[in-house]
PDB file of C-alpha atoms in Angstrom:
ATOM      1  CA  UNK A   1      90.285 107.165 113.668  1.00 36.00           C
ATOM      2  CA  UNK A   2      90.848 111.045 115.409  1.00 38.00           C
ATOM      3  CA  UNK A   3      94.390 110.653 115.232  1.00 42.00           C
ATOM      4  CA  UNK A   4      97.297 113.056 114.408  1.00 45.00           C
ATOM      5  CA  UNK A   5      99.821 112.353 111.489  1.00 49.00           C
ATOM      6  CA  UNK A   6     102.229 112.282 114.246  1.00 48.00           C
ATOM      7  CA  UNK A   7     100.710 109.159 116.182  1.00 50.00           C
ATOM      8  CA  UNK A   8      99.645 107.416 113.397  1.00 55.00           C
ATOM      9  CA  UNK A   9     103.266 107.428 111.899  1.00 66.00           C
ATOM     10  CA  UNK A  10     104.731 106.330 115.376  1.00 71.00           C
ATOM     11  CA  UNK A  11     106.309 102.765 115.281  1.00 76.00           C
ATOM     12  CA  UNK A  12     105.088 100.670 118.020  1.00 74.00           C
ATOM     13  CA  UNK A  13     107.031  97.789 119.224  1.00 73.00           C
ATOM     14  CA  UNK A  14     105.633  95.112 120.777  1.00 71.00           C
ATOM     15  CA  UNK A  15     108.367  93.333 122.330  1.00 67.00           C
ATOM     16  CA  UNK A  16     107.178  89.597 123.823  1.00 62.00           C
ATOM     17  CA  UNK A  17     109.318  87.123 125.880  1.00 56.00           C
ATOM     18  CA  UNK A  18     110.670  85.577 122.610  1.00 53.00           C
ATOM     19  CA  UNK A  19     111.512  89.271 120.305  1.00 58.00           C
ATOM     20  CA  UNK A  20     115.241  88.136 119.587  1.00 63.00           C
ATOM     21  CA  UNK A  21     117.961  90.946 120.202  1.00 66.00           C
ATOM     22  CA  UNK A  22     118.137  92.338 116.660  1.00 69.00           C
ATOM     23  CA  UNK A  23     114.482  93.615 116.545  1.00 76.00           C
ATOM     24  CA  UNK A  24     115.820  96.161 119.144  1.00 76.00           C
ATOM     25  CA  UNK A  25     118.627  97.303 116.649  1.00 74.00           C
ATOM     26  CA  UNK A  26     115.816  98.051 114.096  1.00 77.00           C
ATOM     27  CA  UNK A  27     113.964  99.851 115.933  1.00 76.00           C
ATOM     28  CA  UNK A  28     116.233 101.974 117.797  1.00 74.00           C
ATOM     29  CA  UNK A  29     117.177 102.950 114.088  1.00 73.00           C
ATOM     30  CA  UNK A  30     113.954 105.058 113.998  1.00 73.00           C
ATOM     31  CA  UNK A  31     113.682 108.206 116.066  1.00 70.00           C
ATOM     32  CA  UNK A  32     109.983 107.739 116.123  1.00 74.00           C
ATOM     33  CA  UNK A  33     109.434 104.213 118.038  1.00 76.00           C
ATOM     34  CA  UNK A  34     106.829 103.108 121.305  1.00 75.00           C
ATOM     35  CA  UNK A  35     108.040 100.183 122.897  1.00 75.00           C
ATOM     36  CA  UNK A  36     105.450  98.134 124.778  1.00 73.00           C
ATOM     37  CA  UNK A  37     106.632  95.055 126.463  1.00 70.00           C
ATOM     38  CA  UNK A  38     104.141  91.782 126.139  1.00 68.00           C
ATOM     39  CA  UNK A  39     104.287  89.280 128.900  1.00 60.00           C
ATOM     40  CA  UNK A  40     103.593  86.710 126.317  1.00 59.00           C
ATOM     41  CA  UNK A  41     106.102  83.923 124.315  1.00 56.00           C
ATOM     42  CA  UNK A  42     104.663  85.360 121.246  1.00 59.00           C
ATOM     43  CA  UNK A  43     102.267  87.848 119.558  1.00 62.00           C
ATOM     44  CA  UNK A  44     101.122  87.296 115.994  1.00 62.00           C
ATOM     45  CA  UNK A  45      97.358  87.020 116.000  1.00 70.00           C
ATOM     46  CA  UNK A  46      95.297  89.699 114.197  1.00 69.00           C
ATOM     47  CA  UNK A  47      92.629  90.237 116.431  1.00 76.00           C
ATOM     48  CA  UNK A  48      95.215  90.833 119.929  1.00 76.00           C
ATOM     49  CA  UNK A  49      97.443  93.176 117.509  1.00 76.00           C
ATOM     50  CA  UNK A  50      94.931  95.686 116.784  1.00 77.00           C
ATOM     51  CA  UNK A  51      93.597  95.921 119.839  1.00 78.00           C
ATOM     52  CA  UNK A  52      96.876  97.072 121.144  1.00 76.00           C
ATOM     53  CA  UNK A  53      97.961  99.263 118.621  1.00 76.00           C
ATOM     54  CA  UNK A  54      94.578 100.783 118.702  1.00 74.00           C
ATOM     55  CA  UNK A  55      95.045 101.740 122.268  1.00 76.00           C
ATOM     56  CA  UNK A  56      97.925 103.116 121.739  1.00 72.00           C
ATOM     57  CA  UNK A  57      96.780 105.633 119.020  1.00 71.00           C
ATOM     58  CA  UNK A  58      99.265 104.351 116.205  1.00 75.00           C
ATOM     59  CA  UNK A  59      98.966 102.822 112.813  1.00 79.00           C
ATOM     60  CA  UNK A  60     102.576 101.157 112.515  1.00 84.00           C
ATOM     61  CA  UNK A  61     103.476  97.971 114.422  1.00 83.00           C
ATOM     62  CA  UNK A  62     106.380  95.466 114.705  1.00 84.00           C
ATOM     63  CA  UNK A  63     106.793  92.156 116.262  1.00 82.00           C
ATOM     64  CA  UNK A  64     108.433  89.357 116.402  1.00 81.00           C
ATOM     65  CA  UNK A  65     107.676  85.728 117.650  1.00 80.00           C
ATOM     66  CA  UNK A  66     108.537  81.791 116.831  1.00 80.00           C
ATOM     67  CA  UNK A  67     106.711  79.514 114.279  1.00 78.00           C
ATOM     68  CA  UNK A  68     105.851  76.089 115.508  1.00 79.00           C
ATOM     69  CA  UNK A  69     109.087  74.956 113.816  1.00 84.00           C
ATOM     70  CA  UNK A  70     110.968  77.406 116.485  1.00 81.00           C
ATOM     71  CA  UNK A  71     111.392  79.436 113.113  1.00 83.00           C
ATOM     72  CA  UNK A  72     112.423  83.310 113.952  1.00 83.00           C
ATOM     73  CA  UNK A  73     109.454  85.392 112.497  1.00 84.00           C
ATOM     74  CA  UNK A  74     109.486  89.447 111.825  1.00 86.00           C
ATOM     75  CA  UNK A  75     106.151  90.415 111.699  1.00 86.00           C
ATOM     76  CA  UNK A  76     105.528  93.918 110.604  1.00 87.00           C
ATOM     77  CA  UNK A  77     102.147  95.937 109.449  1.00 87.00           C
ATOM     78  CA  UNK A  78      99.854  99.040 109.410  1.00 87.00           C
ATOM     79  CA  UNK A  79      96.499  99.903 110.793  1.00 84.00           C
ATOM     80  CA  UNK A  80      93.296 102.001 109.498  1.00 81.00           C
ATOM     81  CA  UNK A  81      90.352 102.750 111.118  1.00 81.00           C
ATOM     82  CA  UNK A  82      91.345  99.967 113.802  1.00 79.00           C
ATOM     83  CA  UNK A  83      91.645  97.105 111.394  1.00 83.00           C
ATOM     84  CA  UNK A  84      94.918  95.623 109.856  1.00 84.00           C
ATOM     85  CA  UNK A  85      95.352  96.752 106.584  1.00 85.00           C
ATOM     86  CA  UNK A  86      98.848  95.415 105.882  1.00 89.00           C
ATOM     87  CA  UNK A  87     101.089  92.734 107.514  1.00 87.00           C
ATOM     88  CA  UNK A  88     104.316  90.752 106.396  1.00 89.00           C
ATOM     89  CA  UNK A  89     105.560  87.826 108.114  1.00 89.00           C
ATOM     90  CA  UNK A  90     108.671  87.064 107.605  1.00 89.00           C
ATOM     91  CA  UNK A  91     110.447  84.461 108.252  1.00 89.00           C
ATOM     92  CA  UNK A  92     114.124  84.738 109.480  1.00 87.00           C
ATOM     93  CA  UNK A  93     116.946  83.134 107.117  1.00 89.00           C
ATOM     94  CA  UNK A  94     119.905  84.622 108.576  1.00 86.00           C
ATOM     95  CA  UNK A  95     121.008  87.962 110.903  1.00 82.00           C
ATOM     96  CA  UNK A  96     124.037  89.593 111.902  1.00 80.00           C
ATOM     97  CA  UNK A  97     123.477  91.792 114.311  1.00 76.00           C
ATOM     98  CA  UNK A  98     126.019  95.029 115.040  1.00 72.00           C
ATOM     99  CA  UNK A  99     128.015  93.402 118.161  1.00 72.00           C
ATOM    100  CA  UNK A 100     128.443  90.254 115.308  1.00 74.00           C
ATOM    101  CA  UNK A 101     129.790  93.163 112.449  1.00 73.00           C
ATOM    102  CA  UNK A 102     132.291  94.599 115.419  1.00 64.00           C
ATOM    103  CA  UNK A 103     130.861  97.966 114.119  1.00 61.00           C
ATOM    104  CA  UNK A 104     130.388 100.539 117.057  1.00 60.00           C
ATOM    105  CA  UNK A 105     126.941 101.079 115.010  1.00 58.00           C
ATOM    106  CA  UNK A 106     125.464 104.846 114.465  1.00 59.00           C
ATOM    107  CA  UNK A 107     123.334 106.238 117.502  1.00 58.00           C
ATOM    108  CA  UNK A 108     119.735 105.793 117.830  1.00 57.00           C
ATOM    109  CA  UNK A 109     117.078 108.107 115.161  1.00 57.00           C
ATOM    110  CA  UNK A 110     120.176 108.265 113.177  1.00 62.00           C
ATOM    111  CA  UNK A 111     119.429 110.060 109.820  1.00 66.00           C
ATOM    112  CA  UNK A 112     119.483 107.811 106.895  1.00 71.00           C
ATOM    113  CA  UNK A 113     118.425 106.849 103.350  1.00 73.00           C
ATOM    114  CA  UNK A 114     116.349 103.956 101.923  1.00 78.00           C
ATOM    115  CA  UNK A 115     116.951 102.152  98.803  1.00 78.00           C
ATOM    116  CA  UNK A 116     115.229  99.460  96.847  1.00 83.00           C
ATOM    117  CA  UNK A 117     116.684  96.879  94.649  1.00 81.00           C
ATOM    118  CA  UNK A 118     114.716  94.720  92.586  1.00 84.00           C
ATOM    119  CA  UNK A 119     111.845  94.754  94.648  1.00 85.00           C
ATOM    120  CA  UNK A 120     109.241  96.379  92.141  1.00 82.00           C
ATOM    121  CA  UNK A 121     105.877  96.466  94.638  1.00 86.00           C
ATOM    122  CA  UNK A 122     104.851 100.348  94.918  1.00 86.00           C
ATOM    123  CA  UNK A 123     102.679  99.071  97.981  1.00 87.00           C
ATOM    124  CA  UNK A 124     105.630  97.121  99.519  1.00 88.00           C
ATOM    125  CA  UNK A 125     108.056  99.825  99.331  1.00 87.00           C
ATOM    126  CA  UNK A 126     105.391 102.061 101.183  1.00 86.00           C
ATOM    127  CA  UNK A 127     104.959  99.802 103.688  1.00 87.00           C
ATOM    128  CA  UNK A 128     109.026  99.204 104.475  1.00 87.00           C
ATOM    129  CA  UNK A 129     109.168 103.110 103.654  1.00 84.00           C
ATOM    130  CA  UNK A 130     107.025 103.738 107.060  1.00 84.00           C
ATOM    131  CA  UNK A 131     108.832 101.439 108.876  1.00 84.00           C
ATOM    132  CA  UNK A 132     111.785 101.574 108.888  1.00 79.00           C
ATOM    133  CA  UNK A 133     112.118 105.455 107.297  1.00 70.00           C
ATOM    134  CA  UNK A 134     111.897 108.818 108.627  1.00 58.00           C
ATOM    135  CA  UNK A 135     110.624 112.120 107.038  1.00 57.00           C
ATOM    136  CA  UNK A 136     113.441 114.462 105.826  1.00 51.00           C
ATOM    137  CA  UNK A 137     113.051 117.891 104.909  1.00 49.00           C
ATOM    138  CA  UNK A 138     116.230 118.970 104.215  1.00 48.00           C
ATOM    139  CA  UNK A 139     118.953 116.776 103.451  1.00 50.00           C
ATOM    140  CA  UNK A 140     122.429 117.715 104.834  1.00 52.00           C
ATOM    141  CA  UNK A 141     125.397 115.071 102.608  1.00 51.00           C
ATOM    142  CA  UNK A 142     127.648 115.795 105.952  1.00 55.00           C
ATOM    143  CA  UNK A 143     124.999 113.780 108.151  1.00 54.00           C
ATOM    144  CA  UNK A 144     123.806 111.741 105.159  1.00 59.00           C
ATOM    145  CA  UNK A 145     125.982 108.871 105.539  1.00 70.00           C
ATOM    146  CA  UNK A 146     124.142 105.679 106.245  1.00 78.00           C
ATOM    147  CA  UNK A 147     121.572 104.255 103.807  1.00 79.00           C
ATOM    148  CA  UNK A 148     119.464 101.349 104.739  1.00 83.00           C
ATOM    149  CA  UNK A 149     119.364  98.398 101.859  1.00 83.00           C
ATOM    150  CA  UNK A 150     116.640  96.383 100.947  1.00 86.00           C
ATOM    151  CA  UNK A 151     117.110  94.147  98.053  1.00 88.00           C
ATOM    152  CA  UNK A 152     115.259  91.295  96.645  1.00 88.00           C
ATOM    153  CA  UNK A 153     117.546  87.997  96.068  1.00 88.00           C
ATOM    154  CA  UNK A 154     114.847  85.541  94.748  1.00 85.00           C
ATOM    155  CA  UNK A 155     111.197  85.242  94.860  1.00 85.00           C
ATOM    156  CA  UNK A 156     110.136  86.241  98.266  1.00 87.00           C
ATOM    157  CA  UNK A 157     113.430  86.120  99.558  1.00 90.00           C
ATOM    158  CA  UNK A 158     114.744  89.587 100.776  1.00 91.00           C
ATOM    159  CA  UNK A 159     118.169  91.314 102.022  1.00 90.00           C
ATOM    160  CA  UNK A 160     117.712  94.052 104.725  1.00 89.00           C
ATOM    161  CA  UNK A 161     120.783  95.957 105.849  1.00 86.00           C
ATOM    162  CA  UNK A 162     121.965  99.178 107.381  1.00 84.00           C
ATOM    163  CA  UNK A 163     125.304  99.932 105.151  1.00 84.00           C
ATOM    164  CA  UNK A 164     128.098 103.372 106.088  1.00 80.00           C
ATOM    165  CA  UNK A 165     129.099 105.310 102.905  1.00 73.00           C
ATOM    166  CA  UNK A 166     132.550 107.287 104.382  1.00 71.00           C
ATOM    167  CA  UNK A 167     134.059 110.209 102.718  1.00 70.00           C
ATOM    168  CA  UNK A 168     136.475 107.719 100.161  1.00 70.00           C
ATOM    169  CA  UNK A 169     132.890 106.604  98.874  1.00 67.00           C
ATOM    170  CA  UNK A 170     133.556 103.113 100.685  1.00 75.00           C
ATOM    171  CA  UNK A 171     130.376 101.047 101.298  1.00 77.00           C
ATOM    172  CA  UNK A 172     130.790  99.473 105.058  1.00 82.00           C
ATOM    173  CA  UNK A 173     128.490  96.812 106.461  1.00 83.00           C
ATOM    174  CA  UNK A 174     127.253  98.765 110.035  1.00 80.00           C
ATOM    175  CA  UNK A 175     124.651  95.939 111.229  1.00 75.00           C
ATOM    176  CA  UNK A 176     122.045  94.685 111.264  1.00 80.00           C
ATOM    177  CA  UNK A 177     121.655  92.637 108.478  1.00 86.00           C
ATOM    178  CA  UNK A 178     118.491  90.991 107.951  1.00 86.00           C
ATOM    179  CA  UNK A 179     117.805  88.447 105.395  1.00 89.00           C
ATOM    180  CA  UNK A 180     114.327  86.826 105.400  1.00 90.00           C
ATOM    181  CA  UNK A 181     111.785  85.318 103.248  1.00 89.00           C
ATOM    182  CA  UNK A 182     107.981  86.592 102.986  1.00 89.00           C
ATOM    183  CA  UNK A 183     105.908  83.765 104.194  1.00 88.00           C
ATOM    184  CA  UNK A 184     102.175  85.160 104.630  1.00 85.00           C
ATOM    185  CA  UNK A 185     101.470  88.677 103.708  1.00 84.00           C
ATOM    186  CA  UNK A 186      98.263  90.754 103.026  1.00 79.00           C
ATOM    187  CA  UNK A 187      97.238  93.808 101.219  1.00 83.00           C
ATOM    188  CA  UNK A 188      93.913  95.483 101.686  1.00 80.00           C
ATOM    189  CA  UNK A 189      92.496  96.678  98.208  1.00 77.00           C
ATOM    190  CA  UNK A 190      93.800  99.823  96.809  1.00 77.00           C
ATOM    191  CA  UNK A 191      90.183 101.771  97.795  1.00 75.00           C
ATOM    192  CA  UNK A 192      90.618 101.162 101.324  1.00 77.00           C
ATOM    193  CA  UNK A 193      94.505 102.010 101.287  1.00 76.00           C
ATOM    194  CA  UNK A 194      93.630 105.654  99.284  1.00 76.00           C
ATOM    195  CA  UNK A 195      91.162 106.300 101.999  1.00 73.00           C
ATOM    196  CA  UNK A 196      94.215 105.807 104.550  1.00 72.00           C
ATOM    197  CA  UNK A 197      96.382 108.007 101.979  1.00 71.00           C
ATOM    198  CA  UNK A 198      93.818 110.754 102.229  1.00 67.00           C
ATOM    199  CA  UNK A 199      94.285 111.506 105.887  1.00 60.00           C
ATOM    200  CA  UNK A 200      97.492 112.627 105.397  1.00 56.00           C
ATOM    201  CA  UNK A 201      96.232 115.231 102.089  1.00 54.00           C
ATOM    202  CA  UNK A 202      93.520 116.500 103.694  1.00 52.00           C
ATOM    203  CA  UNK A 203      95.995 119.342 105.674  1.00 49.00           C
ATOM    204  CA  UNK A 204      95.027 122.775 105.696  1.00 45.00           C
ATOM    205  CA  UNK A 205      97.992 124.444 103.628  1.00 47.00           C
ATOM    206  CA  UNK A 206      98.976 128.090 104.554  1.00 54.00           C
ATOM    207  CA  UNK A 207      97.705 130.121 101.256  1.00 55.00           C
ATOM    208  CA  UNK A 208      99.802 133.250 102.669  1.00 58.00           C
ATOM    209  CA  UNK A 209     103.408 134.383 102.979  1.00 56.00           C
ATOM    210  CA  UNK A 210     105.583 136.869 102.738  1.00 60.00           C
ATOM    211  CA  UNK A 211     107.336 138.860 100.377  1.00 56.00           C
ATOM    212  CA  UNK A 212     110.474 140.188 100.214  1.00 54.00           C
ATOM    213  CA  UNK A 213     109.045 144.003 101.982  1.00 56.00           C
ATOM    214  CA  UNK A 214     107.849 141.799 105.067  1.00 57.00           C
ATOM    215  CA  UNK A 215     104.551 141.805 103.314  1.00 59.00           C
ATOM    216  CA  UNK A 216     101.475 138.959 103.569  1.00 58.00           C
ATOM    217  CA  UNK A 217     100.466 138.219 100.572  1.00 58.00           C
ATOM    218  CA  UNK A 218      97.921 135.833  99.597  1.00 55.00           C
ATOM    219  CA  UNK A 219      93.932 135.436  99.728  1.00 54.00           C
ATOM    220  CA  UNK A 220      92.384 135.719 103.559  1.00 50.00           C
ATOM    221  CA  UNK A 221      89.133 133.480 103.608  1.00 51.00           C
ATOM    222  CA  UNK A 222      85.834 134.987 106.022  1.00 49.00           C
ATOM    223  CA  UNK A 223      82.929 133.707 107.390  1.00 52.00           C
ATOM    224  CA  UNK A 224      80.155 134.258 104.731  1.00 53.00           C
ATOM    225  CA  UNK A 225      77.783 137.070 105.916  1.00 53.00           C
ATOM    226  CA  UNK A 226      73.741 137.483 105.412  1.00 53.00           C
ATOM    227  CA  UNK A 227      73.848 140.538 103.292  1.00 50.00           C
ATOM    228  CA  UNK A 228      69.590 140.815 104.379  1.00 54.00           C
ATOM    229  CA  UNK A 229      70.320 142.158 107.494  1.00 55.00           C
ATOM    230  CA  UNK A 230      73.189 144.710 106.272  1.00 50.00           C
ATOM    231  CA  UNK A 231      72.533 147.781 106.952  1.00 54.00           C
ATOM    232  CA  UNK A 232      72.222 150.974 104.995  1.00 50.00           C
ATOM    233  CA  UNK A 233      72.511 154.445 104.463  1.00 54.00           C
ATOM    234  CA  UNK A 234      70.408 156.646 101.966  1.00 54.00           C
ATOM    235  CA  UNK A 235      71.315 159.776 100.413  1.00 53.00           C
ATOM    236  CA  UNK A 236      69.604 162.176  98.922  1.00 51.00           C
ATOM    237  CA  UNK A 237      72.283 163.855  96.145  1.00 53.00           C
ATOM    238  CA  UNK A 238      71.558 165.458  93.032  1.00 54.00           C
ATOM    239  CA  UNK A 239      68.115 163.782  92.950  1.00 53.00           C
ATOM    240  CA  UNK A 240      69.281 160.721  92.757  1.00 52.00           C
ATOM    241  CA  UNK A 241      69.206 157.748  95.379  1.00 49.00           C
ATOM    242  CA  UNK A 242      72.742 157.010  96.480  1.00 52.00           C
ATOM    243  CA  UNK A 243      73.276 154.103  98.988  1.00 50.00           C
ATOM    244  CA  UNK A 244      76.499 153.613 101.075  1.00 50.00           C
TER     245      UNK A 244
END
Protein backbone atom coordinates (compact mmCIF):
# COMPACT_ATOMS: atom_id res chain seq x y z
CA UNK A 1 0.00 0.00 0.00
CA UNK A 2 1.90 3.44 -1.73
CA UNK A 3 0.30 5.56 0.65
CA UNK A 4 1.44 8.69 2.61
CA UNK A 5 1.37 8.84 6.53
CA UNK A 6 -1.01 11.55 5.90
CA UNK A 7 -3.79 9.38 4.08
CA UNK A 8 -3.33 6.48 5.89
CA UNK A 9 -3.98 8.38 9.26
CA UNK A 10 -7.14 10.11 7.69
CA UNK A 11 -10.46 8.99 9.40
CA UNK A 12 -12.98 7.97 6.95
CA UNK A 13 -16.57 8.04 7.76
CA UNK A 14 -18.86 6.07 6.22
CA UNK A 15 -22.08 7.49 7.04
CA UNK A 16 -25.25 5.00 5.87
CA UNK A 17 -29.03 5.79 6.07
CA UNK A 18 -29.11 4.48 9.70
CA UNK A 19 -25.43 6.38 11.29
CA UNK A 20 -27.40 7.97 14.33
CA UNK A 21 -26.61 11.79 15.00
CA UNK A 22 -23.82 11.34 17.56
CA UNK A 23 -21.35 9.56 15.17
CA UNK A 24 -21.21 13.06 13.51
CA UNK A 25 -20.18 14.69 16.93
CA UNK A 26 -17.22 12.19 17.03
CA UNK A 27 -16.03 12.74 14.14
CA UNK A 28 -16.21 16.33 13.70
CA UNK A 29 -13.97 16.10 16.94
CA UNK A 30 -11.04 15.13 14.64
CA UNK A 31 -9.54 17.67 12.29
CA UNK A 32 -8.48 14.87 10.07
CA UNK A 33 -11.95 13.12 8.93
CA UNK A 34 -13.42 11.96 5.03
CA UNK A 35 -16.95 11.65 5.11
CA UNK A 36 -18.47 9.37 2.46
CA UNK A 37 -22.15 8.99 2.48
CA UNK A 38 -23.54 5.16 1.82
CA UNK A 39 -26.92 4.84 0.26
CA UNK A 40 -27.33 1.78 2.31
CA UNK A 41 -29.46 1.01 5.91
CA UNK A 42 -26.25 -0.33 7.11
CA UNK A 43 -22.55 -1.14 6.47
CA UNK A 44 -20.74 -3.68 8.61
CA UNK A 45 -19.48 -6.44 6.35
CA UNK A 46 -15.71 -6.94 5.97
CA UNK A 47 -15.37 -7.56 2.52
CA UNK A 48 -17.67 -4.03 1.30
CA UNK A 49 -15.52 -2.04 4.08
CA UNK A 50 -12.24 -2.53 2.62
CA UNK A 51 -13.07 -2.09 -0.58
CA UNK A 52 -14.12 1.39 0.21
CA UNK A 53 -11.58 2.46 2.39
CA UNK A 54 -9.13 1.08 -0.03
CA UNK A 55 -10.36 3.41 -2.66
CA UNK A 56 -10.16 6.01 -0.75
CA UNK A 57 -6.40 5.67 0.16
CA UNK A 58 -6.95 5.48 4.08
CA UNK A 59 -6.31 2.99 6.79
CA UNK A 60 -8.86 4.34 9.55
CA UNK A 61 -12.63 3.79 9.24
CA UNK A 62 -15.84 4.38 11.27
CA UNK A 63 -19.33 3.27 10.95
CA UNK A 64 -22.21 2.76 12.38
CA UNK A 65 -25.34 0.53 11.65
CA UNK A 66 -28.30 -1.59 13.55
CA UNK A 67 -28.07 -5.25 14.82
CA UNK A 68 -30.99 -7.43 14.00
CA UNK A 69 -32.28 -6.56 17.49
CA UNK A 70 -32.46 -2.72 16.13
CA UNK A 71 -29.37 -2.54 18.59
CA UNK A 72 -27.20 0.85 17.85
CA UNK A 73 -23.71 -0.50 16.75
CA UNK A 74 -20.25 1.71 16.52
CA UNK A 75 -18.14 -0.04 14.39
CA UNK A 76 -14.64 1.22 14.19
CA UNK A 77 -11.18 -0.34 12.63
CA UNK A 78 -7.87 -0.05 10.66
CA UNK A 79 -6.59 -1.28 7.39
CA UNK A 80 -3.07 -2.73 6.02
CA UNK A 81 -2.16 -3.65 2.83
CA UNK A 82 -6.04 -3.59 1.91
CA UNK A 83 -7.16 -6.08 4.48
CA UNK A 84 -8.81 -5.34 7.95
CA UNK A 85 -6.46 -5.66 10.51
CA UNK A 86 -8.51 -4.35 13.44
CA UNK A 87 -12.27 -3.78 14.07
CA UNK A 88 -14.50 -3.21 17.28
CA UNK A 89 -18.11 -3.45 17.27
CA UNK A 90 -19.66 -1.98 19.71
CA UNK A 91 -22.68 -2.08 20.80
CA UNK A 92 -24.52 1.11 22.05
CA UNK A 93 -25.68 1.13 25.90
CA UNK A 94 -26.41 4.65 26.31
CA UNK A 95 -25.44 8.36 24.57
CA UNK A 96 -25.86 11.83 25.34
CA UNK A 97 -25.15 13.74 22.74
CA UNK A 98 -24.01 17.75 23.12
CA UNK A 99 -27.61 19.38 22.25
CA UNK A 100 -28.78 16.62 25.30
CA UNK A 101 -25.63 18.17 27.77
CA UNK A 102 -26.98 21.95 26.75
CA UNK A 103 -23.17 22.49 26.24
CA UNK A 104 -22.48 24.90 23.20
CA UNK A 105 -19.69 22.04 22.56
CA UNK A 106 -15.93 23.10 21.36
CA UNK A 107 -15.55 23.69 17.46
CA UNK A 108 -14.65 21.07 15.09
CA UNK A 109 -10.49 19.59 15.08
CA UNK A 110 -10.58 21.02 18.47
CA UNK A 111 -7.22 20.26 20.25
CA UNK A 112 -7.51 17.77 22.95
CA UNK A 113 -6.06 15.04 25.21
CA UNK A 114 -6.76 11.29 25.58
CA UNK A 115 -6.83 9.36 28.69
CA UNK A 116 -7.25 5.77 29.64
CA UNK A 117 -8.71 4.32 32.71
CA UNK A 118 -8.57 0.84 33.50
CA UNK A 119 -8.46 -0.29 30.15
CA UNK A 120 -4.93 -2.10 30.17
CA UNK A 121 -4.80 -3.36 26.18
CA UNK A 122 -1.54 -1.60 24.60
CA UNK A 123 -3.22 -2.65 21.16
CA UNK A 124 -6.65 -1.19 22.16
CA UNK A 125 -5.41 2.05 23.28
CA UNK A 126 -3.58 2.31 19.80
CA UNK A 127 -6.41 1.64 18.04
CA UNK A 128 -8.85 4.39 20.04
CA UNK A 129 -5.48 6.53 20.02
CA UNK A 130 -5.87 6.79 15.97
CA UNK A 131 -9.26 7.36 16.12
CA UNK A 132 -10.31 9.48 17.89
CA UNK A 133 -6.65 11.43 18.58
CA UNK A 134 -4.64 13.85 16.79
CA UNK A 135 -0.79 14.35 16.60
CA UNK A 136 0.52 17.22 18.82
CA UNK A 137 3.78 18.67 18.63
CA UNK A 138 3.72 21.23 20.91
CA UNK A 139 1.35 21.47 23.58
CA UNK A 140 0.02 24.98 24.47
CA UNK A 141 -2.06 24.53 28.49
CA UNK A 142 -4.06 27.85 27.17
CA UNK A 143 -5.68 25.68 24.24
CA UNK A 144 -5.29 22.43 26.19
CA UNK A 145 -8.55 22.34 27.77
CA UNK A 146 -10.65 19.42 26.71
CA UNK A 147 -9.52 15.81 27.28
CA UNK A 148 -11.41 12.97 25.82
CA UNK A 149 -12.20 9.96 28.53
CA UNK A 150 -12.23 6.50 27.94
CA UNK A 151 -12.69 4.32 30.87
CA UNK A 152 -13.46 0.75 31.36
CA UNK A 153 -16.61 0.09 33.83
CA UNK A 154 -16.79 -3.78 33.65
CA UNK A 155 -15.65 -6.43 31.39
CA UNK A 156 -16.18 -5.19 27.94
CA UNK A 157 -18.21 -2.49 28.98
CA UNK A 158 -16.65 1.01 28.20
CA UNK A 159 -17.28 4.91 29.01
CA UNK A 160 -16.35 7.33 26.14
CA UNK A 161 -16.64 11.05 26.80
CA UNK A 162 -15.38 14.43 25.73
CA UNK A 163 -14.99 16.29 29.35
CA UNK A 164 -13.89 20.67 29.69
CA UNK A 165 -11.19 21.27 32.38
CA UNK A 166 -11.75 25.43 32.98
CA UNK A 167 -9.25 27.58 34.63
CA UNK A 168 -10.84 26.71 38.54
CA UNK A 169 -9.65 23.05 37.55
CA UNK A 170 -13.52 22.11 37.23
CA UNK A 171 -14.18 18.92 35.20
CA UNK A 172 -17.44 19.75 32.86
CA UNK A 173 -19.30 17.11 30.88
CA UNK A 174 -19.10 18.87 27.01
CA UNK A 175 -20.86 15.84 25.04
CA UNK A 176 -20.83 13.30 23.65
CA UNK A 177 -20.86 10.68 25.94
CA UNK A 178 -20.63 7.30 24.72
CA UNK A 179 -21.05 4.26 26.74
CA UNK A 180 -20.94 0.89 24.91
CA UNK A 181 -20.03 -2.63 25.30
CA UNK A 182 -17.43 -4.58 22.93
CA UNK A 183 -19.41 -7.24 21.27
CA UNK A 184 -17.10 -8.79 18.38
CA UNK A 185 -13.64 -7.50 17.99
CA UNK A 186 -10.44 -8.72 16.16
CA UNK A 187 -6.78 -8.29 16.34
CA UNK A 188 -4.42 -9.37 13.63
CA UNK A 189 -1.20 -11.01 15.21
CA UNK A 190 1.42 -8.76 16.48
CA UNK A 191 3.84 -9.67 13.15
CA UNK A 192 1.43 -8.34 10.82
CA UNK A 193 0.58 -5.16 13.06
CA UNK A 194 4.74 -4.35 13.38
CA UNK A 195 4.84 -4.57 9.66
CA UNK A 196 1.99 -1.76 9.66
CA UNK A 197 4.13 0.04 12.55
CA UNK A 198 7.13 0.05 10.27
CA UNK A 199 5.69 2.28 7.60
CA UNK A 200 5.55 4.97 9.73
CA UNK A 201 9.71 4.37 11.01
CA UNK A 202 10.94 3.91 7.87
CA UNK A 203 11.18 8.13 7.33
CA UNK A 204 14.20 9.56 6.07
CA UNK A 205 15.36 11.78 9.16
CA UNK A 206 17.33 15.04 8.36
CA UNK A 207 21.05 14.09 9.73
CA UNK A 208 21.93 17.99 9.34
CA UNK A 209 21.24 21.28 11.09
CA UNK A 210 22.44 24.19 12.14
CA UNK A 211 24.47 25.66 14.65
CA UNK A 212 24.35 28.56 16.44
CA UNK A 213 26.97 30.60 13.49
CA UNK A 214 24.19 29.67 10.80
CA UNK A 215 26.36 26.71 10.13
CA UNK A 216 25.24 22.96 8.59
CA UNK A 217 26.56 20.63 10.41
CA UNK A 218 26.20 17.04 10.05
CA UNK A 219 27.39 14.11 7.59
CA UNK A 220 26.29 14.74 3.64
CA UNK A 221 25.81 11.17 2.04
CA UNK A 222 27.05 10.78 -2.12
CA UNK A 223 26.51 8.55 -4.70
CA UNK A 224 29.35 5.92 -4.47
CA UNK A 225 31.85 6.47 -7.36
CA UNK A 226 34.00 3.74 -9.53
CA UNK A 227 37.38 4.82 -8.41
CA UNK A 228 38.72 2.49 -11.90
CA UNK A 229 37.90 5.05 -14.10
CA UNK A 230 39.37 8.09 -11.89
CA UNK A 231 41.65 9.77 -13.40
CA UNK A 232 45.22 10.72 -12.69
CA UNK A 233 48.05 12.81 -12.76
CA UNK A 234 51.83 11.70 -12.55
CA UNK A 235 54.67 13.61 -11.39
CA UNK A 236 57.94 13.29 -11.75
CA UNK A 237 59.58 15.05 -8.29
CA UNK A 238 62.66 14.28 -6.65
CA UNK A 239 62.75 10.86 -8.38
CA UNK A 240 60.03 9.73 -6.94
CA UNK A 241 56.45 8.92 -8.43
CA UNK A 242 53.95 11.34 -6.97
CA UNK A 243 50.24 10.94 -8.02
CA UNK A 244 47.55 13.69 -7.56
Amino acid sequence: MKNSSTEQKTLIYCQTNSSDSFLKELVHLRSNTKTISISKKELHDHLEIQKIISKNKSSLFITGYKSKNNEEILKIGRLYNNEIIESLDCKILSNKKMKDINYHGPIPGVIYGIFFLGINDERLENLFSDIFCQKVKKINREYFNYNLIISKIENNKYVLKLVNINKNLDVIDVGPILEFEIINSFMCDDDVFSGFCDLFSRKKTKNIHKDSNKDKIGTLHIQKQDLKNLKIRKNYKRGKLETS
